[in-house]
Amino acid sequence: MLLVSIIDKTGTGLWAGCAVLYFTYVSGLGLGQVGLLMTVSGGVGIAGAPLAGRLADRFPLVRIIVGAQLMRGGALLALLSTDNFLLLTLYSALGALPDRAGSVLIKLYAARLAGPERVRYQAIQRTTVNIGWSIGGLGAAAALATGSTRAYGLLLIGNVVTYLVIAALTLRCAEPPAPSRIAAASAQADDRPPAAPASPWRDRTFLGYTATDAALFLDDTILQVAVPLWIVHATAAPVGLAPLLLVLNTVLVVIFQVPLSRFGATTPAARRLLVPLTGLFVLGTLALAASAAGGPALAVTALVVAVVALTFAEIIHATASWELSVALAPPEAQGAYLGVHGLAHSSQRFAGPLLVTGVMSAGPLAWPLLGLGLVAAGAAQHRLIRDRTTKPSLSVPSVTVSEH
């Protein structure tokens, strides 16, 4: 499955960096049409995570993952068949559903299969994802350097091929045991009807946790959207710094994600990570504000500090969010719960760009205010889940007398 992840993200890296350019230069869409297409597909994609979680509690997980991969490839390939704006929007929206579902399904696979090692597995998986993104991004840059519009179609087809490859590889993966089916089988063995699975939509604590986590996922949009735009419109830093900062972000994640995952290997430890996380958000947003206050040297230094701080915030939050979202989910409804939690990242990707562009429009002093808002979200989450994280973590293997 780690091999699947790295091939998947290599293909995504080929396409993601040129998708907007494809719609502009190949399909002939205007700027407003491209923006509307991306907004609509992002909004539709939000439903992918909870839908995938529900399906994963009812059907074999490996088959659902394969179905999502093939649906992504089919929707992407359909883009080559038309230049019509409405059809392009429809195909993009259909592709966004399984795309948003994919991360939830892989997360659920790890939670079921890795057991006590789930935090370390997720850290390794995120490392492979970043390696894949880097390989794909370099391939896309090399292809686009030819200056031919034909390269856009070739990159799209390259991504489709990766979907076919990972679907074949996924079929060879073992089906992990589903807690919901294990619980049902146990209840039937005792001649008792299985209890109705818990619903995340009625769990106020989990819904509150998901809402606050959506805010804490904002580091992704700040790094990917706000920093490049901020460099161009508000600082004296050279424009060429933007891709270098994204490379810095990727390298730091590859180096530190696995080593730092040990600090969130238990549920109480993951909750404690929320404290340094909010501190990193404050440092990062203050540095962004400072980057607009002077010449090139100050701007470059402040931007590097901001990206380093926000990257470590990304690493720490990924570890904490992974452990807490699984620990707060009852085993019999794990898929449904993780599907709802997937809304945190999906909704942030949808609304985050609007928020950060609003912050940039308000000026440098708005960055520290955003940082304080993220501190408030982290503090609220820390308090909200206190009672649910005092029990022993599922990430810690139980110890029996025979092990002493």
C-alpha positions as CSV (number, residue, x, y, z in Angstrom):
1,M,0.0,0.0,0.0
2,L,3.0,2.3,0.5
3,L,4.0,1.6,-3.0
4,V,0.5,2.4,-4.1
5,S,0.7,5.8,-2.3
6,I,4.0,6.8,-3.9
7,I,2.8,5.9,-7.4
8,D,-0.5,7.6,-6.8
9,K,1.1,10.9,-5.8
10,T,3.7,10.7,-8.5
11,G,0.8,10.7,-11.0
12,T,-1.1,13.4,-9.1
13,G,2.1,15.5,-9.1
14,L,2.2,15.2,-12.9
15,W,-1.3,16.6,-13.3
16,A,-2.0,18.8,-10.4
17,G,0.6,21.5,-11.3
18,C,-0.8,21.9,-14.8
19,A,-4.5,21.3,-14.4
20,V,-5.4,25.0,-14.4
21,L,-3.1,25.5,-17.4
22,Y,-4.8,22.6,-19.2
23,F,-8.2,24.2,-18.8
24,T,-6.8,27.5,-20.0
25,Y,-4.6,26.6,-23.0
26,V,-6.1,23.3,-24.2
27,S,-9.8,23.6,-23.3
28,G,-9.8,27.4,-23.9
29,L,-11.7,28.4,-20.7
30,G,-11.5,31.9,-19.3
31,L,-10.2,32.8,-15.9
32,G,-13.6,33.1,-14.4
33,Q,-14.7,29.8,-15.8
34,V,-11.6,28.0,-14.5
35,G,-12.3,29.5,-11.0
36,L,-15.9,28.4,-11.1
37,L,-15.0,24.9,-12.3
38,M,-12.5,24.5,-9.4
39,T,-14.9,25.8,-6.9
40,V,-17.8,23.6,-8.0
41,S,-15.6,20.5,-8.1
42,G,-14.1,21.3,-4.7
43,G,-17.6,21.7,-3.2
44,V,-18.9,18.4,-4.7
45,G,-15.7,16.6,-3.5
46,I,-16.5,17.4,0.1
47,A,-19.1,14.6,0.0
48,G,-16.5,12.1,-1.0
49,A,-15.1,11.5,2.5
50,P,-18.3,10.7,4.5
51,L,-19.6,8.6,1.6
52,A,-16.4,6.6,1.5
53,G,-16.5,6.1,5.2
54,R,-20.1,4.7,5.1
55,L,-19.3,2.3,2.3
56,A,-16.1,1.1,4.1
57,D,-18.2,-0.1,7.1
58,R,-20.4,-2.2,4.8
59,F,-18.2,-3.5,2.0
60,P,-14.6,-4.9,1.6
61,L,-12.2,-2.0,1.9
62,V,-9.8,-3.1,-0.9
63,R,-12.6,-3.2,-3.5
64,I,-13.8,0.3,-2.5
65,I,-10.3,1.7,-2.8
66,V,-9.9,0.1,-6.3
67,G,-13.3,1.4,-7.3
68,A,-12.3,4.9,-6.3
69,Q,-9.0,4.7,-8.2
70,L,-10.7,3.6,-11.4
71,M,-13.3,6.3,-11.0
72,R,-10.6,8.9,-10.6
73,G,-8.9,7.7,-13.8
74,G,-12.1,7.5,-15.8
75,A,-13.2,11.0,-14.8
76,L,-9.8,12.4,-15.7
77,L,-9.7,10.7,-19.0
78,A,-13.1,12.1,-19.9
79,L,-11.6,15.6,-19.8
80,L,-9.9,14.8,-23.1
81,S,-13.2,14.2,-24.8
82,T,-14.6,17.7,-24.7
83,D,-14.0,21.5,-24.4
84,N,-17.5,22.2,-23.2
85,F,-17.4,24.1,-19.9
86,L,-20.4,22.3,-18.4
87,L,-19.1,18.8,-19.2
88,L,-15.6,19.7,-18.0
89,T,-17.1,20.9,-14.7
90,L,-19.2,17.7,-14.4
91,Y,-16.2,15.4,-15.1
92,S,-14.0,17.4,-12.6
93,A,-16.7,17.1,-10.0
94,L,-17.1,13.4,-10.5
95,G,-13.3,13.0,-10.2
96,A,-13.3,15.1,-7.0
97,L,-15.6,12.7,-5.2
98,P,-13.2,9.7,-5.2
99,D,-10.2,12.0,-4.9
100,R,-11.3,13.3,-1.5
101,A,-12.4,9.8,-0.6
102,G,-9.0,8.3,-1.3
103,S,-7.2,9.8,1.7
104,V,-9.9,8.6,4.1
105,L,-9.8,5.1,2.6
106,I,-6.1,4.7,2.9
107,K,-6.2,6.1,6.5
108,L,-8.9,3.5,7.4
109,Y,-6.8,0.8,5.8
110,A,-3.8,1.7,7.9
111,A,-6.0,1.9,11.1
112,R,-7.3,-1.6,10.5
113,L,-4.1,-3.2,9.4
114,A,-1.3,-1.5,11.3
115,G,-3.0,-1.7,14.8
116,P,-0.7,-0.4,17.5
117,E,1.8,0.9,14.9
118,R,-0.8,3.1,13.1
119,V,0.8,6.4,14.0
120,R,4.2,5.3,12.6
121,Y,2.6,3.8,9.5
122,Q,0.8,7.1,8.8
123,A,4.1,9.0,9.2
124,I,5.8,6.7,6.8
125,Q,2.9,7.0,4.4
126,R,3.0,10.8,4.5
127,T,6.7,10.6,3.7
128,T,6.1,8.5,0.6
129,V,3.3,10.9,-0.5
130,N,5.7,13.8,-0.4
131,I,8.4,11.9,-2.3
132,G,5.7,11.0,-4.9
133,W,4.6,14.6,-5.2
134,S,8.2,15.7,-5.7
135,I,8.9,13.1,-8.5
136,G,5.6,14.0,-10.2
137,G,6.3,17.7,-9.9
138,L,9.8,17.4,-11.5
139,G,8.3,15.3,-14.3
140,A,5.6,17.9,-15.0
141,A,8.2,20.8,-14.9
142,A,10.3,18.9,-17.5
143,A,7.3,18.2,-19.7
144,L,6.1,21.8,-19.6
145,A,9.5,23.1,-20.4
146,T,9.0,21.9,-24.0
147,G,6.5,24.7,-24.4
148,S,4.1,22.4,-26.3
149,T,0.4,22.3,-25.5
150,R,0.5,18.6,-26.3
151,A,2.5,18.1,-23.0
152,Y,-0.7,18.9,-21.0
153,G,-2.6,16.0,-22.5
154,L,0.4,13.7,-22.1
155,L,0.7,14.6,-18.4
156,L,-3.1,13.9,-18.0
157,I,-2.7,10.5,-19.7
158,G,0.3,9.7,-17.5
159,N,-1.8,10.3,-14.4
160,V,-4.5,8.0,-15.8
161,V,-1.9,5.3,-16.3
162,T,-0.8,5.5,-12.7
163,Y,-4.5,5.0,-11.6
164,L,-4.6,1.7,-13.6
165,V,-1.3,0.6,-12.1
166,I,-2.2,1.3,-8.5
167,A,-5.6,-0.4,-9.0
168,A,-3.8,-3.6,-10.1
169,L,-1.4,-3.3,-7.1
170,T,-4.2,-2.6,-4.7
171,L,-6.0,-5.8,-5.7
172,R,-3.0,-7.7,-4.5
173,C,-3.2,-6.2,-1.0
174,A,-4.7,-8.1,1.9
175,E,-8.2,-7.2,3.1
176,P,-7.8,-5.9,6.7
177,P,-10.2,-7.0,9.4
178,A,-13.1,-4.6,9.8
179,P,-14.0,-3.9,13.4
180,S,-17.7,-3.5,12.6
181,R,-17.9,-7.0,11.1
182,I,-15.8,-8.5,14.0
183,A,-18.2,-6.9,16.5
184,A,-21.2,-8.2,14.6
185,A,-19.8,-11.7,14.4
186,S,-19.0,-11.7,18.1
187,A,-22.6,-10.6,18.9
188,Q,-24.1,-13.3,16.8
189,A,-21.9,-15.9,18.4
190,D,-23.4,-14.9,21.7
191,D,-26.9,-15.1,20.3
192,R,-27.4,-11.4,20.8
193,P,-28.4,-9.0,18.0
194,P,-25.6,-6.6,17.1
195,A,-26.0,-3.1,18.5
196,A,-26.8,-0.3,16.1
197,P,-23.5,1.4,15.1
198,A,-22.9,4.9,16.6
199,S,-23.6,7.8,14.3
200,P,-20.9,10.5,14.1
201,W,-23.6,13.0,13.1
202,R,-25.1,12.6,16.6
203,D,-21.7,12.8,18.4
204,R,-21.4,16.4,19.4
205,T,-17.9,16.0,20.7
206,F,-16.7,14.4,17.5
207,L,-18.4,17.0,15.4
208,G,-16.8,19.8,17.4
209,Y,-13.4,18.1,17.1
210,T,-13.9,17.9,13.3
211,A,-14.9,21.5,13.1
212,T,-11.8,22.7,15.1
213,D,-9.6,20.3,13.1
214,A,-10.8,22.0,9.8
215,A,-9.3,25.2,11.1
216,L,-6.0,23.5,12.1
217,F,-5.7,22.1,8.6
218,L,-5.3,25.7,7.3
219,D,-1.5,25.3,7.2
220,D,-1.9,23.5,3.9
221,T,-3.7,26.4,2.2
222,I,-1.3,29.0,3.7
223,L,1.7,27.1,2.4
224,Q,0.3,26.2,-1.0
225,V,-1.8,29.3,-1.8
226,A,-1.0,32.2,0.4
227,V,2.8,32.1,0.5
228,P,3.3,32.3,-3.3
229,L,0.6,35.1,-3.6
230,W,2.0,36.9,-0.6
231,I,5.5,36.9,-2.2
232,V,4.3,38.4,-5.4
233,H,1.8,41.0,-4.0
234,A,3.2,42.1,-0.6
235,T,6.9,41.5,-0.2
236,A,10.2,42.5,-1.8
237,A,11.3,38.9,-2.1
238,P,12.1,37.5,-5.6
239,V,9.3,35.6,-7.3
240,G,11.6,32.6,-7.8
241,L,11.6,32.1,-4.0
242,A,8.1,30.5,-4.1
243,P,9.0,27.1,-5.6
244,L,12.1,26.9,-3.5
245,L,10.0,27.3,-0.3
246,L,7.7,24.5,-1.5
247,V,10.7,22.3,-2.0
248,L,11.9,23.3,1.5
249,N,8.4,22.2,2.9
250,T,8.6,18.9,1.1
251,V,12.2,18.1,2.3
252,L,11.4,18.9,5.9
253,V,8.3,16.6,5.8
254,V,10.3,13.8,4.3
255,I,13.1,14.2,6.9
256,F,11.1,14.8,10.1
257,Q,7.6,13.2,9.7
258,V,8.7,9.7,10.9
259,P,11.0,10.8,13.7
260,L,8.5,13.2,15.2
261,S,5.6,10.7,15.0
262,R,6.8,9.1,18.2
263,F,5.7,12.1,20.1
264,G,2.1,11.4,19.2
265,A,2.1,7.6,19.5
266,T,-0.6,7.6,22.2
267,T,-3.9,9.4,22.5
268,P,-2.9,11.6,25.5
269,A,0.4,12.4,23.8
270,A,-1.4,13.4,20.6
271,R,-3.6,15.8,22.6
272,R,-0.6,17.4,24.2
273,L,0.9,18.1,20.8
274,L,-1.9,20.7,20.3
275,V,0.1,23.1,22.6
276,P,3.3,23.4,20.5
277,L,1.1,23.3,17.4
278,T,-0.6,26.5,18.2
279,G,2.7,28.1,19.1
280,L,4.1,27.2,15.7
281,F,1.0,28.8,14.1
282,V,1.7,32.1,16.0
283,L,5.3,32.1,14.9
284,G,4.5,31.4,11.3
285,T,1.8,34.1,11.0
286,L,4.0,36.7,12.8
287,A,6.8,35.9,10.3
288,L,4.5,36.3,7.3
289,A,3.5,39.8,8.7
290,A,7.2,40.7,9.2
291,S,8.0,39.7,5.6
292,A,6.2,42.7,4.3
293,A,7.9,45.2,6.5
294,G,11.3,45.6,4.8
295,G,13.6,44.9,1.9
296,P,14.5,41.7,0.1
297,A,16.8,40.4,2.8
298,L,14.2,40.7,5.6
299,A,11.5,39.4,3.3
300,V,13.4,36.2,2.4
301,T,14.5,35.6,6.0
302,A,11.0,36.1,7.4
303,L,9.4,33.9,4.7
304,V,11.9,31.1,5.4
305,V,11.1,31.3,9.1
306,A,7.4,31.2,8.3
307,V,7.6,28.2,6.0
308,V,9.7,26.3,8.5
309,A,7.3,27.0,11.4
310,L,4.2,26.2,9.3
311,T,5.9,23.0,8.0
312,F,6.5,21.8,11.5
313,A,3.0,22.7,12.3
314,E,1.9,20.6,9.4
315,I,4.0,17.6,10.6
316,I,2.8,17.9,14.2
317,H,-0.9,18.3,13.3
318,A,-0.8,15.4,10.9
319,T,0.5,13.2,13.7
320,A,-2.0,14.5,16.3
321,S,-5.0,14.5,13.9
322,W,-4.3,10.9,12.7
323,E,-4.2,9.5,16.2
324,L,-7.1,11.5,17.7
325,S,-9.5,10.9,14.8
326,V,-9.0,7.2,15.1
327,A,-9.1,7.1,18.9
328,L,-12.3,9.1,19.1
329,A,-14.1,6.7,16.7
330,P,-15.9,3.7,18.1
331,P,-14.7,0.5,16.4
332,E,-18.1,-0.5,15.1
333,A,-18.5,2.8,13.1
334,Q,-14.9,3.5,12.4
335,G,-15.4,4.1,8.7
336,A,-18.4,6.5,9.2
337,Y,-16.5,8.5,11.8
338,L,-13.3,8.8,9.7
339,G,-15.4,9.7,6.8
340,V,-17.0,12.6,8.7
341,H,-13.5,13.7,9.9
342,G,-12.4,13.7,6.3
343,L,-14.8,16.7,5.9
344,A,-12.3,18.7,8.0
345,H,-9.6,18.6,5.2
346,S,-12.1,18.7,2.3
347,S,-13.9,21.8,3.7
348,Q,-10.6,23.5,4.4
349,R,-9.5,23.0,0.8
350,F,-12.8,24.4,-0.4
351,A,-13.0,27.5,1.9
352,G,-9.4,28.0,2.9
353,P,-8.4,29.9,-0.3
354,L,-11.2,32.3,0.3
355,L,-10.1,32.9,3.9
356,V,-6.4,33.4,3.2
357,T,-7.0,35.7,0.3
358,G,-9.3,37.8,2.5
359,V,-6.5,37.9,5.1
360,M,-4.0,39.0,2.5
361,S,-6.3,41.8,1.3
362,A,-6.6,43.1,4.9
363,G,-2.9,43.6,5.2
364,P,0.1,42.3,7.2
365,L,-1.5,42.8,10.6
366,A,-4.3,40.4,9.7
367,W,-1.8,37.5,9.8
368,P,-1.3,37.6,13.6
369,L,-5.0,37.8,14.0
370,L,-5.4,34.6,12.0
371,G,-2.7,33.1,14.2
372,L,-4.7,33.9,17.3
373,G,-7.8,32.4,15.7
374,L,-5.9,29.2,15.2
375,V,-4.7,29.3,18.8
376,A,-8.3,29.6,19.9
377,A,-9.3,26.6,17.7
378,G,-6.4,24.5,19.2
379,A,-7.4,25.4,22.7
380,A,-11.0,24.6,22.1
381,Q,-10.1,21.2,20.7
382,H,-7.7,20.5,23.6
383,R,-10.5,21.1,26.1
384,L,-13.3,19.5,24.0
385,I,-11.7,16.1,23.8
386,R,-10.3,16.0,27.3
387,D,-12.8,13.5,28.7
388,R,-12.5,11.2,25.6
389,T,-8.7,11.0,25.6
390,T,-8.1,10.0,29.2
391,K,-8.8,6.3,28.5
392,P,-5.9,4.0,27.4
393,S,-5.0,4.6,23.7
394,L,-5.6,2.0,21.1
395,S,-2.2,2.7,19.8
396,V,-0.6,1.2,22.9
397,P,-0.6,-2.6,22.7
398,S,-2.2,-4.2,25.7
399,V,0.2,-6.1,28.1
400,T,-0.7,-9.5,29.4
401,V,0.8,-11.4,32.4
402,S,2.7,-13.7,30.0
403,E,4.6,-10.7,28.6
404,H,6.2,-9.8,31.9
